[in-house]
């Protein structure tokens, strides 16, 4: 214990010294602002006593006095904006103590063992992360009322500290996948951060940094006139200057806080924390896969899965069946899950699922005719079948606009409907046609370069298809050897809301390699993202010409038409969604408030899962959807749900994962022979019309 106490003391002292450095930046800024006023006072006092007399001194007194008044007015304006600016709050689902008494009891017991103040409240976030968040700003509302029995120490000072203690935010996938003991071990370094957070110097430094960050955000909007824009620009410039001066000290302060919290947490469930940390990475990988492969297709169809946390358990259980690296994890499911600490886990899961749809996709805040929940048992029919038929209908509408005939002149009667043969015949390349050549960037830069050289952007063979690239606040649940994040809001001065301990985040970021299984092929569903290769122009934007390079001319034209049609539909959907007013402050969604009054929901999605699909991706997805519709209507195939790959085609109850290769061959070369052979083996009749939406 001596070593642990020494480590805690060293980390706390380092954090306090950095907090004092941040406060010194504030003091120096105030001193600079008061300097003209001090000079003006000296000049005025010298004139009144007869020491500084004369025309020159009178002019200096007037000039310095006017300058002092202007500087004081500007300082008051900056201070007022910093004080009144509302710091950003992470969107969460509040967990009332009545709905989770066992969870609150476990957290308080953990705080008692760590000898730190208990968090003031608990909230859930739809992500694999856990952290402490300060919500003591007046704009965040009054702190929750607490009884004497709710406090770890019922005396007066402890009561005041508990009222100002940060909120504990827990990732909802942890509750459903982890066992009770594992969750306790994972939360130990996070809860330990309430101790340093209660120190007056650290708390004051964090408030100052959050106020500056909120002031920068508040002044980033354009004013209504030139004077307002100039005032906003000046206040924002001063705030940014102060933030730059605090950045290094704030980062080191949070690093010291994390080190102190991690050292203190080593005394609690040390051995179990090592095992639980493996579950953190596994839960993160399963949650990531579930969002990109399963939830995203449903969100695009206007449906939101209402049991995402239950789905991540099913996905990770399926992973343990497929991948030998996950063997043994399924045996844990016999132990008590952490979601049993909630009184009504189903309602909490529904509230978190709706919040996840808003954050990652930008869906409405409430259910409606075009935004309805869907259960996992209804997913194949309500999402997969509908998505395929909707894409197939869009494909035929674009073919109509391109003037493609419904059927050949010698076709049999009754075959002029939406058939797969129409698509295959249109995309079939004749010998006189050639694929669209790829654009060579070197040839564009050098006019003397040899024409016709092709350049394709090749994907990373080690990358996992469909892996989401969304920003997360970082995993603040550190191992004993890592630094735990006690308050990620102030880890960096430029973004106090999203900072975490770098070592802890690196240690818990999952390795995507466990998903590379023999039957882990690109998803057969049209909405399965992440399977197409992308080329970048160096500025982070996709180049349409490079994207369609290597396809046939007819395929490129069809892809352009589909992309334009999708863009029009998405613009129409966004226009309708923008007219939906957010719920008023204080309202609740499901069992708990989602905090929509405390965060800006005008720029949804806040955490987009992936960049927009490319033209080749869209074309491949629509052709795949048409093939699946033909297989369902003429060969008895059925839509299905794969927990790791999303929508899939089932033939005789077995998943067919070899369709994507044949569709890609048709798109890239215009050769329908491999796909026709695949259809013939399944008994699919491409000349028969299919049912569309």
XYZ file of C-alpha atoms in Angstrom:
693
model
C 0.000 0.000 0.000
C 2.940 2.319 0.514
C 3.884 2.058 -3.134
C 0.349 2.625 -4.234
C -0.077 5.609 -1.952
C 3.173 7.086 -3.201
C 2.082 6.703 -6.815
C -1.272 8.288 -6.090
C 0.378 11.202 -4.300
C 2.866 11.773 -7.111
C 0.134 11.756 -9.760
C -2.077 14.066 -7.713
C 0.777 16.495 -7.070
C 1.628 16.605 -10.773
C -2.022 17.256 -11.614
C -2.285 20.036 -9.012
C 0.887 21.722 -10.231
C -0.440 21.711 -13.804
C -3.800 23.014 -12.587
C -2.012 25.917 -10.923
C -0.211 26.579 -14.211
C -3.582 26.795 -15.970
C -4.856 29.186 -13.329
C -1.714 31.293 -13.730
C -2.591 31.739 -17.391
C -5.946 33.110 -16.272
C -4.283 35.394 -13.724
C -1.813 36.731 -16.287
C -4.605 37.449 -18.733
C -6.464 39.345 -16.024
C -3.302 41.262 -15.112
C -2.744 42.299 -18.721
C -6.369 43.462 -18.929
C -6.008 45.533 -15.752
C -2.651 47.064 -16.685
C -4.082 50.055 -18.678
C -6.475 50.786 -15.802
C -3.590 50.743 -13.316
C -1.574 53.154 -15.468
C -4.617 55.404 -15.789
C -5.059 55.447 -12.009
C -1.422 56.433 -11.547
C -1.716 59.254 -14.081
C -4.932 60.536 -12.537
C -3.475 60.392 -9.039
C -0.348 62.233 -10.195
C -2.430 64.977 -11.756
C -4.586 65.413 -8.662
C -1.520 65.745 -6.433
C 0.209 68.220 -8.761
C 3.131 65.994 -9.674
C 2.248 65.105 -13.293
C 1.101 68.417 -14.783
C 1.330 69.895 -18.225
C -0.286 69.488 -21.622
C 1.546 66.268 -22.405
C 0.471 64.634 -19.174
C -3.125 65.741 -19.673
C -3.195 64.191 -23.152
C -1.643 60.993 -21.791
C -4.234 60.866 -19.021
C -7.097 61.148 -21.516
C -5.623 58.616 -23.926
C -4.759 56.046 -21.266
C -8.105 56.501 -19.519
C -10.033 55.906 -22.769
C -7.846 52.885 -23.544
C -8.403 51.522 -20.035
C -12.174 51.873 -20.384
C -12.122 50.073 -23.738
C -9.926 47.270 -22.425
C -12.088 46.875 -19.327
C -15.226 46.757 -21.459
C -13.672 44.148 -23.734
C -12.498 42.149 -20.710
C -15.966 42.268 -19.193
C -17.457 41.082 -22.482
C -15.028 38.164 -22.721
C -15.589 37.225 -19.079
C -19.358 37.411 -19.526
C -19.303 35.176 -22.595
C -16.986 32.662 -20.917
C -19.166 32.598 -17.795
C -22.480 32.310 -19.637
C -21.405 29.997 -22.461
C -22.898 26.553 -22.018
C -20.278 23.784 -22.089
C -21.099 20.896 -24.368
C -22.617 17.824 -22.759
C -22.323 14.328 -24.137
C -25.727 12.961 -25.199
C -26.634 10.240 -22.726
C -29.599 8.433 -21.212
C -29.963 9.333 -17.548
C -30.344 6.424 -15.127
C -32.531 7.343 -12.183
C -31.712 5.690 -8.894
C -35.207 4.215 -8.716
C -34.570 2.356 -11.977
C -31.160 0.964 -10.953
C -30.736 0.798 -7.165
C -28.291 -2.118 -7.358
C -26.084 -0.265 -9.840
C -25.981 2.829 -7.622
C -25.221 0.652 -4.616
C -22.337 -1.030 -6.432
C -20.849 2.314 -7.517
C -21.083 3.770 -4.003
C -19.497 0.705 -2.503
C -16.714 1.005 -5.044
C -16.228 4.676 -4.130
C -16.066 3.763 -0.434
C -13.380 1.163 -1.070
C -11.394 3.666 -3.116
C -11.931 6.385 -0.467
C -13.220 8.908 -3.015
C -16.524 10.815 -3.333
C -19.303 8.923 -5.067
C -20.482 10.197 -8.481
C -23.530 12.420 -8.309
C -25.469 10.424 -10.927
C -25.162 7.658 -13.522
C -25.910 7.858 -17.233
C -25.608 5.488 -20.197
C -23.971 6.225 -23.541
C -24.446 4.192 -26.744
C -20.749 3.504 -27.094
C -18.051 1.321 -25.555
C -16.597 3.889 -23.206
C -16.812 5.033 -19.602
C -15.822 8.374 -18.141
C -16.666 11.113 -15.648
C -18.407 14.255 -16.848
C -18.826 17.500 -14.959
C -22.347 18.866 -15.258
C -22.246 21.483 -12.525
C -22.718 24.402 -14.921
C -26.002 26.243 -14.211
C -27.158 25.571 -17.776
C -27.047 21.833 -17.052
C -29.733 22.103 -14.416
C -29.661 21.627 -10.636
C -27.874 18.592 -9.200
C -30.097 15.655 -8.303
C -31.538 15.664 -4.814
C -29.761 13.243 -2.484
C -30.680 11.802 0.880
C -28.361 11.326 3.843
C -28.261 7.592 3.194
C -27.181 8.138 -0.413
C -23.892 9.736 0.568
C -20.781 7.844 1.415
C -20.079 10.417 4.144
C -23.179 12.214 5.502
C -21.314 15.143 7.057
C -21.539 18.638 5.606
C -18.296 18.852 3.576
C -18.904 15.447 2.024
C -22.434 16.484 1.116
C -21.144 19.537 -0.711
C -18.510 17.492 -2.547
C -21.078 14.875 -3.561
C -23.432 17.529 -4.899
C -20.644 18.835 -7.118
C -19.276 15.397 -8.038
C -19.194 14.519 -11.727
C -21.627 12.178 -13.436
C -20.496 8.619 -14.170
C -21.173 7.764 -17.825
C -21.136 4.028 -18.623
C -21.134 2.454 -22.065
C -24.353 0.487 -22.442
C -22.704 -2.475 -24.269
C -20.656 -3.067 -21.120
C -23.814 -3.607 -19.078
C -25.195 -6.248 -21.416
C -22.009 -8.108 -22.326
C -20.008 -7.937 -19.095
C -20.695 -9.763 -15.891
C -21.239 -7.847 -12.646
C -17.723 -8.472 -11.360
C -16.164 -7.470 -14.675
C -18.124 -4.212 -14.778
C -17.042 -3.408 -11.236
C -13.403 -3.978 -12.140
C -13.671 -1.892 -15.307
C -15.319 1.040 -13.514
C -12.780 1.121 -10.677
C -10.222 3.436 -12.362
C -13.026 5.669 -13.631
C -14.720 6.090 -10.257
C -11.318 6.706 -8.681
C -11.125 9.893 -10.727
C -13.711 11.589 -8.518
C -11.002 12.064 -5.887
C -8.755 14.373 -7.941
C -11.853 16.011 -9.441
C -12.853 17.240 -5.980
C -9.616 19.205 -5.504
C -10.403 22.946 -5.714
C -7.476 23.838 -7.985
C -8.157 21.026 -10.466
C -11.886 21.780 -10.470
C -11.240 25.495 -11.076
C -8.799 24.764 -13.894
C -11.293 22.436 -15.563
C -14.091 24.987 -15.287
C -11.864 27.638 -16.849
C -10.926 25.396 -19.769
C -14.515 24.272 -20.362
C -15.662 27.891 -20.272
C -13.069 28.911 -22.873
C -14.009 25.998 -25.093
C -17.702 26.846 -24.810
C -16.947 30.491 -25.590
C -15.091 29.493 -28.756
C -18.081 27.416 -29.823
C -20.540 30.183 -28.966
C -18.623 32.791 -30.988
C -18.068 30.530 -34.014
C -21.514 31.337 -35.433
C -21.916 34.337 -37.710
C -23.426 37.476 -36.247
C -26.358 39.369 -37.683
C -24.314 42.404 -38.635
C -20.748 43.624 -39.111
C -20.499 44.877 -35.527
C -21.753 41.581 -34.090
C -19.380 39.605 -36.313
C -16.455 41.776 -35.226
C -17.358 41.369 -31.546
C -17.708 37.591 -31.911
C -14.428 37.407 -33.769
C -12.598 39.375 -31.093
C -13.996 37.360 -28.196
C -13.356 34.107 -30.034
C -9.776 35.154 -30.819
C -9.030 35.937 -27.172
C -10.572 32.622 -26.087
C -8.500 30.678 -28.606
C -5.354 32.475 -27.489
C -5.995 31.508 -23.888
C -6.778 27.928 -24.910
C -3.476 27.648 -26.749
C -1.698 28.874 -23.643
C -3.443 26.239 -21.497
C -3.262 23.290 -23.881
C -0.038 21.687 -22.694
C -0.751 22.254 -19.011
C -4.308 20.894 -19.348
C -3.110 17.731 -21.090
C -0.454 17.114 -18.435
C -2.991 17.810 -15.696
C -5.347 15.160 -17.040
C -2.449 12.756 -17.452
C -1.573 13.215 -13.786
C -5.204 12.759 -12.756
C -5.419 9.550 -14.776
C -2.186 8.231 -13.271
C -3.412 8.928 -9.749
C -6.771 7.272 -10.428
C -5.151 4.194 -11.995
C -2.786 3.792 -9.048
C -5.616 4.058 -6.550
C -7.774 1.572 -8.491
C -5.100 -1.130 -8.368
C -6.225 -1.959 -4.852
C -9.635 -3.100 -6.135
C -10.130 -6.349 -8.116
C -6.637 -6.280 -9.565
C -6.713 -9.774 -11.065
C -10.239 -9.473 -12.411
C -9.427 -6.197 -14.147
C -6.962 -7.948 -16.443
C -9.606 -10.431 -17.535
C -12.277 -7.739 -17.814
C -10.068 -5.643 -20.050
C -10.229 -8.365 -22.696
C -13.999 -8.047 -22.629
C -13.704 -4.291 -23.215
C -11.933 -4.839 -26.529
C -14.283 -7.627 -27.546
C -17.371 -5.574 -26.718
C -15.993 -2.638 -28.694
C -15.390 -4.814 -31.762
C -18.816 -6.452 -31.585
C -20.580 -3.118 -31.096
C -18.712 -1.617 -34.013
C -19.666 -4.521 -36.247
C -23.299 -4.464 -35.138
C -23.692 -0.761 -35.923
C -22.118 -0.832 -39.392
C -23.456 -4.158 -40.642
C -26.815 -4.569 -38.894
C -28.122 -1.254 -37.552
C -27.097 0.969 -40.463
C -29.201 -0.853 -43.106
C -32.234 -0.553 -40.818
C -31.624 3.145 -40.164
C -31.444 3.780 -43.905
C -34.876 2.161 -44.238
C -36.414 4.395 -41.584
C -36.438 1.677 -38.917
C -34.343 1.609 -35.761
C -33.550 -1.661 -33.957
C -34.916 -1.311 -30.452
C -32.596 -3.868 -28.803
C -29.083 -2.975 -29.901
C -27.494 -4.051 -26.629
C -29.162 -7.446 -26.855
C -27.881 -7.644 -30.419
C -24.275 -7.067 -29.378
C -24.514 -10.071 -27.061
C -25.808 -12.193 -29.946
C -23.065 -10.870 -32.240
C -20.295 -11.643 -29.763
C -21.751 -15.075 -29.088
C -21.722 -15.748 -32.830
C -18.147 -14.544 -32.989
C -17.168 -16.986 -30.257
C -18.690 -19.757 -32.365
C -16.841 -18.756 -35.543
C -13.445 -17.670 -34.324
C -11.135 -19.797 -32.251
C -9.610 -16.606 -30.771
C -12.889 -16.026 -28.940
C -13.241 -19.540 -27.520
C -14.227 -19.591 -23.886
C -16.056 -16.269 -23.925
C -19.439 -17.917 -24.394
C -18.974 -19.880 -21.154
C -19.156 -16.590 -19.244
C -22.788 -16.156 -20.258
C -23.883 -18.403 -17.393
C -22.803 -15.779 -14.870
C -24.992 -12.863 -13.830
C -24.914 -10.107 -16.469
C -24.433 -6.536 -15.394
C -27.752 -5.516 -16.971
C -29.456 -7.304 -14.063
C -28.443 -4.273 -12.007
C -31.193 -2.371 -13.875
C -34.824 -2.726 -12.878
C -36.110 -2.534 -16.474
C -33.227 -3.339 -18.840
C -35.551 -3.592 -21.850
C -36.715 0.005 -21.555
C -33.154 1.220 -21.029
C -31.995 -0.705 -24.084
C -34.755 0.897 -26.141
C -33.824 4.422 -25.002
C -30.122 3.827 -25.722
C -30.941 2.321 -29.132
C -32.922 5.397 -30.135
C -30.115 7.677 -28.964
C -27.600 5.616 -30.956
C -29.691 6.071 -34.088
C -29.635 9.839 -33.563
C -25.916 10.055 -32.887
C -24.652 7.705 -35.588
C -27.286 8.243 -38.281
C -29.160 11.444 -37.469
C -32.611 9.971 -37.003
C -35.527 11.811 -35.383
C -35.839 12.057 -31.615
C -39.239 10.377 -31.559
C -40.879 7.497 -33.369
C -43.261 8.148 -36.238
C -44.669 6.643 -39.436
C -41.283 6.901 -41.166
C -39.180 6.156 -38.084
C -40.464 3.098 -36.248
C -38.740 0.561 -33.996
C -38.103 -2.951 -35.251
C -37.413 -6.118 -33.277
C -34.784 -8.654 -34.201
C -37.387 -11.276 -35.072
C -38.955 -8.837 -37.564
C -35.656 -7.659 -39.030
C -35.440 -10.049 -42.036
C -38.921 -9.206 -43.327
C -39.189 -5.576 -42.247
C -35.655 -4.469 -43.133
C -33.829 -6.943 -45.367
C -36.686 -7.804 -47.729
C -37.901 -4.217 -47.885
C -34.410 -2.818 -48.461
C -33.695 -5.205 -51.318
C -37.001 -4.529 -53.055
C -36.644 -0.774 -52.591
C -33.186 -0.828 -54.164
C -34.404 -3.036 -56.992
C -37.265 -0.624 -57.687
C -34.830 2.298 -57.761
C -32.614 0.384 -60.170
C -35.469 -0.118 -62.630
C -36.574 3.502 -62.338
C -33.108 4.639 -63.338
C -33.106 2.156 -66.220
C -36.386 3.705 -67.374
C -34.821 7.168 -67.355
C -31.913 5.813 -69.411
C -34.344 4.514 -72.026
C -33.631 0.820 -71.487
C -36.361 -1.418 -72.921
C -38.408 -3.460 -70.502
C -38.080 -6.601 -72.613
C -36.575 -7.721 -75.874
C -38.616 -7.536 -79.066
C -38.955 -11.323 -79.310
C -39.682 -11.804 -75.598
C -42.631 -13.880 -74.490
C -45.803 -12.120 -73.328
C -45.875 -11.207 -69.652
C -42.115 -10.724 -69.358
C -42.113 -6.954 -69.732
C -42.067 -6.367 -65.966
C -39.068 -5.628 -63.721
C -36.880 -8.629 -64.480
C -33.301 -9.500 -63.670
C -32.697 -10.270 -67.350
C -33.260 -6.615 -68.156
C -30.395 -5.644 -65.849
C -28.063 -8.388 -67.055
C -28.693 -7.639 -70.726
C -28.114 -3.925 -70.233
C -24.815 -4.377 -68.383
C -23.485 -7.051 -70.740
C -20.509 -5.637 -72.624
C -20.231 -6.333 -76.325
C -16.810 -6.857 -77.946
C -16.968 -3.341 -79.387
C -17.290 -1.842 -75.906
C -14.465 -1.512 -73.425
C -14.358 -0.790 -69.706
C -13.837 2.788 -68.607
C -10.056 3.239 -68.213
C -8.730 4.339 -64.896
C -7.382 7.883 -64.661
C -3.641 8.036 -64.052
C -2.716 10.883 -61.674
C 0.844 10.832 -63.021
C -0.442 11.303 -66.551
C -2.543 14.256 -65.385
C 0.498 15.876 -63.845
C 2.811 15.154 -66.791
C 1.327 15.987 -70.227
C 4.050 13.946 -71.919
C 3.182 10.785 -70.022
C 2.148 7.731 -71.990
C -1.649 7.608 -72.277
C -3.662 4.610 -71.292
C -1.789 3.686 -68.144
C -4.248 2.649 -65.492
C -4.026 3.383 -61.819
C -6.278 1.793 -59.242
C -6.408 2.450 -55.556
C -6.040 -0.934 -53.898
C -7.510 -1.548 -50.471
C -5.461 -2.696 -47.556
C -5.613 -6.494 -47.549
C -5.342 -6.537 -43.775
C -8.253 -4.173 -43.224
C -11.469 -5.650 -41.927
C -14.382 -4.963 -44.311
C -17.108 -2.874 -42.808
C -15.172 -1.678 -39.821
C -16.699 1.595 -38.663
C -14.551 4.700 -38.626
C -16.555 6.770 -36.165
C -15.055 8.986 -33.560
C -15.437 7.980 -30.002
C -14.397 9.788 -26.857
C -11.886 7.028 -26.238
C -12.044 4.053 -23.941
C -11.511 5.384 -20.467
C -11.464 1.996 -18.759
C -7.765 1.393 -18.259
C -5.870 -1.682 -17.230
C -3.743 -1.626 -14.087
C -0.729 -0.778 -16.193
C -2.490 2.013 -18.028
C -3.721 5.405 -17.031
C -7.424 5.663 -16.344
C -9.367 8.637 -17.523
C -10.956 10.388 -14.599
C -12.393 13.385 -16.467
C -12.044 13.308 -20.248
C -13.673 16.686 -20.631
C -10.532 18.677 -19.951
C -7.734 16.459 -21.237
C -6.990 18.892 -24.031
C -7.664 22.566 -24.113
C -8.947 22.532 -27.687
C -11.501 19.738 -27.116
C -12.223 19.230 -23.437
C -15.175 16.931 -24.093
C -13.376 14.174 -25.919
C -9.961 13.776 -24.308
C -8.880 10.476 -22.817
C -5.709 8.847 -21.657
C -3.792 7.859 -24.814
C -2.225 4.809 -23.242
C -5.543 3.480 -22.047
C -7.165 4.023 -25.419
C -4.373 2.273 -27.261
C -4.491 -0.656 -24.891
C -8.212 -1.210 -25.279
C -8.622 -0.622 -29.004
C -9.659 -4.012 -30.384
C -7.667 -5.890 -32.955
C -9.891 -6.429 -35.986
C -8.081 -9.641 -36.880
C -10.491 -11.942 -34.944
C -13.159 -11.110 -37.528
C -11.102 -12.595 -40.380
C -12.895 -15.922 -40.461
C -13.264 -18.387 -43.357
C -16.934 -17.544 -43.851
C -16.495 -13.841 -43.216
C -17.099 -12.607 -46.749
C -18.480 -9.253 -47.916
C -22.106 -8.967 -46.940
C -24.655 -9.979 -49.542
C -26.971 -7.181 -48.531
C -27.061 -3.996 -50.554
C -26.585 -1.895 -47.464
C -23.539 -3.678 -46.129
C -20.964 -0.891 -45.998
C -17.254 -0.813 -46.213
C -16.682 -3.437 -48.896
C -15.650 -1.203 -51.770
C -12.214 0.216 -52.300
C -11.787 3.978 -52.215
C -9.339 6.349 -53.777
C -8.430 9.636 -52.186
C -7.283 12.791 -53.889
C -5.112 13.759 -50.946
C -7.657 16.135 -49.458
C -9.914 13.468 -47.999
C -12.487 13.542 -50.826
C -13.502 10.768 -53.152
C -12.854 11.207 -56.862
C -15.842 10.034 -58.892
C -13.791 9.372 -61.995
C -11.403 7.117 -60.113
C -14.317 5.415 -58.367
C -15.935 4.347 -61.661
C -12.631 3.526 -63.348
C -12.526 -0.085 -64.475
C -16.300 -0.375 -64.902
C -18.090 -0.579 -68.229
C -19.525 2.561 -69.866
C -23.058 1.318 -69.251
C -22.231 0.513 -65.662
C -20.719 3.950 -65.127
C -23.827 5.646 -66.533
C -26.103 3.487 -64.400
C -24.027 4.177 -61.277
C -24.183 7.920 -61.939
C -27.963 7.752 -62.284
C -28.347 5.739 -59.090
C -26.083 8.120 -57.169
C -28.092 11.125 -58.339
C -31.370 9.447 -57.429
C -30.103 8.542 -53.972
C -28.806 12.071 -53.439
C -32.245 13.493 -54.258
C -33.959 11.082 -51.889
C -31.524 11.806 -49.062
C -31.901 15.559 -49.574
C -35.659 15.192 -49.373
C -35.382 13.117 -46.200
C -33.032 15.607 -44.562
C -35.331 18.475 -45.457
C -38.227 16.725 -43.756
C -36.111 15.851 -40.726
C -34.860 19.414 -40.331
C -38.424 20.623 -39.901
C -38.903 18.406 -36.836
C -38.591 20.452 -33.657
C -36.508 18.917 -30.871
C -38.310 17.995 -27.651
C -38.497 20.769 -25.063
C -36.065 20.785 -22.139
C -36.988 18.403 -19.384
C -38.905 15.933 -21.544
C -37.981 12.277 -21.506
C -37.709 9.609 -24.166
C -38.635 6.185 -22.882
C -37.557 5.628 -19.295
C -35.037 8.450 -19.008
C -34.119 11.818 -20.418
C -31.696 11.815 -23.329
C -30.436 15.320 -22.623
C -31.382 16.782 -26.015
C -31.674 20.238 -24.450
C -27.991 20.193 -23.482
C -26.351 19.384 -26.806
C -26.591 20.769 -30.297
C -28.627 18.371 -32.454
C -28.672 20.614 -35.513
C -25.627 18.924 -37.059
C -26.711 15.282 -36.869
C -25.276 12.748 -37.094
C -22.693 13.822 -34.546
C -20.663 10.623 -35.065
C -21.249 9.364 -38.616
C -20.303 5.734 -39.027
C -18.665 5.991 -42.434
C -18.238 8.272 -45.446
C -20.909 8.233 -48.171
C -20.969 5.206 -50.430
C -19.178 5.474 -53.749
C -20.747 5.035 -57.169
C -19.347 1.543 -57.628
C -20.593 0.558 -54.162
C -24.069 1.847 -54.939
C -24.212 0.050 -58.293
C -23.004 -3.225 -56.794
C -25.497 -2.961 -53.934
C -28.460 -2.392 -56.265
C -27.547 -5.260 -58.556
C -27.123 -7.514 -55.512
C -30.558 -6.449 -54.295
C -32.108 -7.302 -57.664
C -30.470 -10.728 -57.672
C -31.727 -11.404 -54.146
C -35.264 -10.383 -55.111
C -35.187 -12.741 -58.086
C -33.879 -15.556 -55.900
C -36.646 -15.009 -53.332
C -39.454 -14.806 -55.903
C -38.405 -17.626 -58.234
C -36.162 -20.002 -56.242
C -37.648 -19.972 -52.731
C -34.750 -18.112 -51.079
C -35.432 -16.089 -47.936
C -33.936 -12.963 -46.358
C -31.878 -13.498 -43.244
C -29.869 -11.716 -40.575
C -26.246 -12.500 -39.857
C -25.133 -10.927 -36.581
C -21.675 -10.131 -37.915
C -22.402 -9.320 -41.567
C -25.959 -7.985 -41.473
C -28.542 -8.771 -44.183
C -27.840 -12.010 -46.007
C -29.503 -14.350 -48.503
C -30.542 -17.771 -47.231
C -30.999 -20.698 -49.609
C -32.425 -23.808 -47.952
C -31.598 -22.197 -44.628
C -27.899 -21.774 -45.468
C -26.167 -18.475 -46.086
C -24.812 -17.838 -49.584
C -21.691 -15.706 -49.267
C -20.415 -16.145 -52.834
C -22.790 -13.756 -54.585
C -20.665 -10.622 -54.165
C -17.821 -12.039 -56.286
C -20.077 -12.708 -59.295
C -21.809 -9.328 -59.050
C -18.457 -7.585 -58.900
C -17.378 -9.438 -62.054
C -20.454 -8.165 -63.898
C -19.884 -4.580 -62.747
C -16.189 -4.459 -63.566
C -15.988 -6.487 -66.787
C -19.524 -6.604 -68.133
C -19.377 -10.411 -68.272
C -22.635 -11.964 -66.980
C -21.514 -15.589 -67.445
C -20.354 -16.224 -63.828
C -23.520 -14.692 -62.412
C -25.773 -16.573 -64.824
C -24.075 -19.830 -63.846
C -24.647 -19.006 -60.172
C -28.319 -18.278 -60.871
C -28.682 -21.505 -62.810
C -27.268 -23.557 -59.947
C -29.852 -22.081 -57.572
C -32.721 -22.428 -60.029
C -33.309 -18.691 -60.290
C -35.225 -17.604 -63.388
C -33.995 -14.135 -64.345
C -36.663 -13.657 -67.037
C -39.497 -13.722 -64.475
C -40.765 -10.375 -63.118
C -40.111 -9.733 -59.418
C -42.183 -7.958 -56.810
C -40.927 -4.479 -55.982
C -41.762 -1.885 -53.346
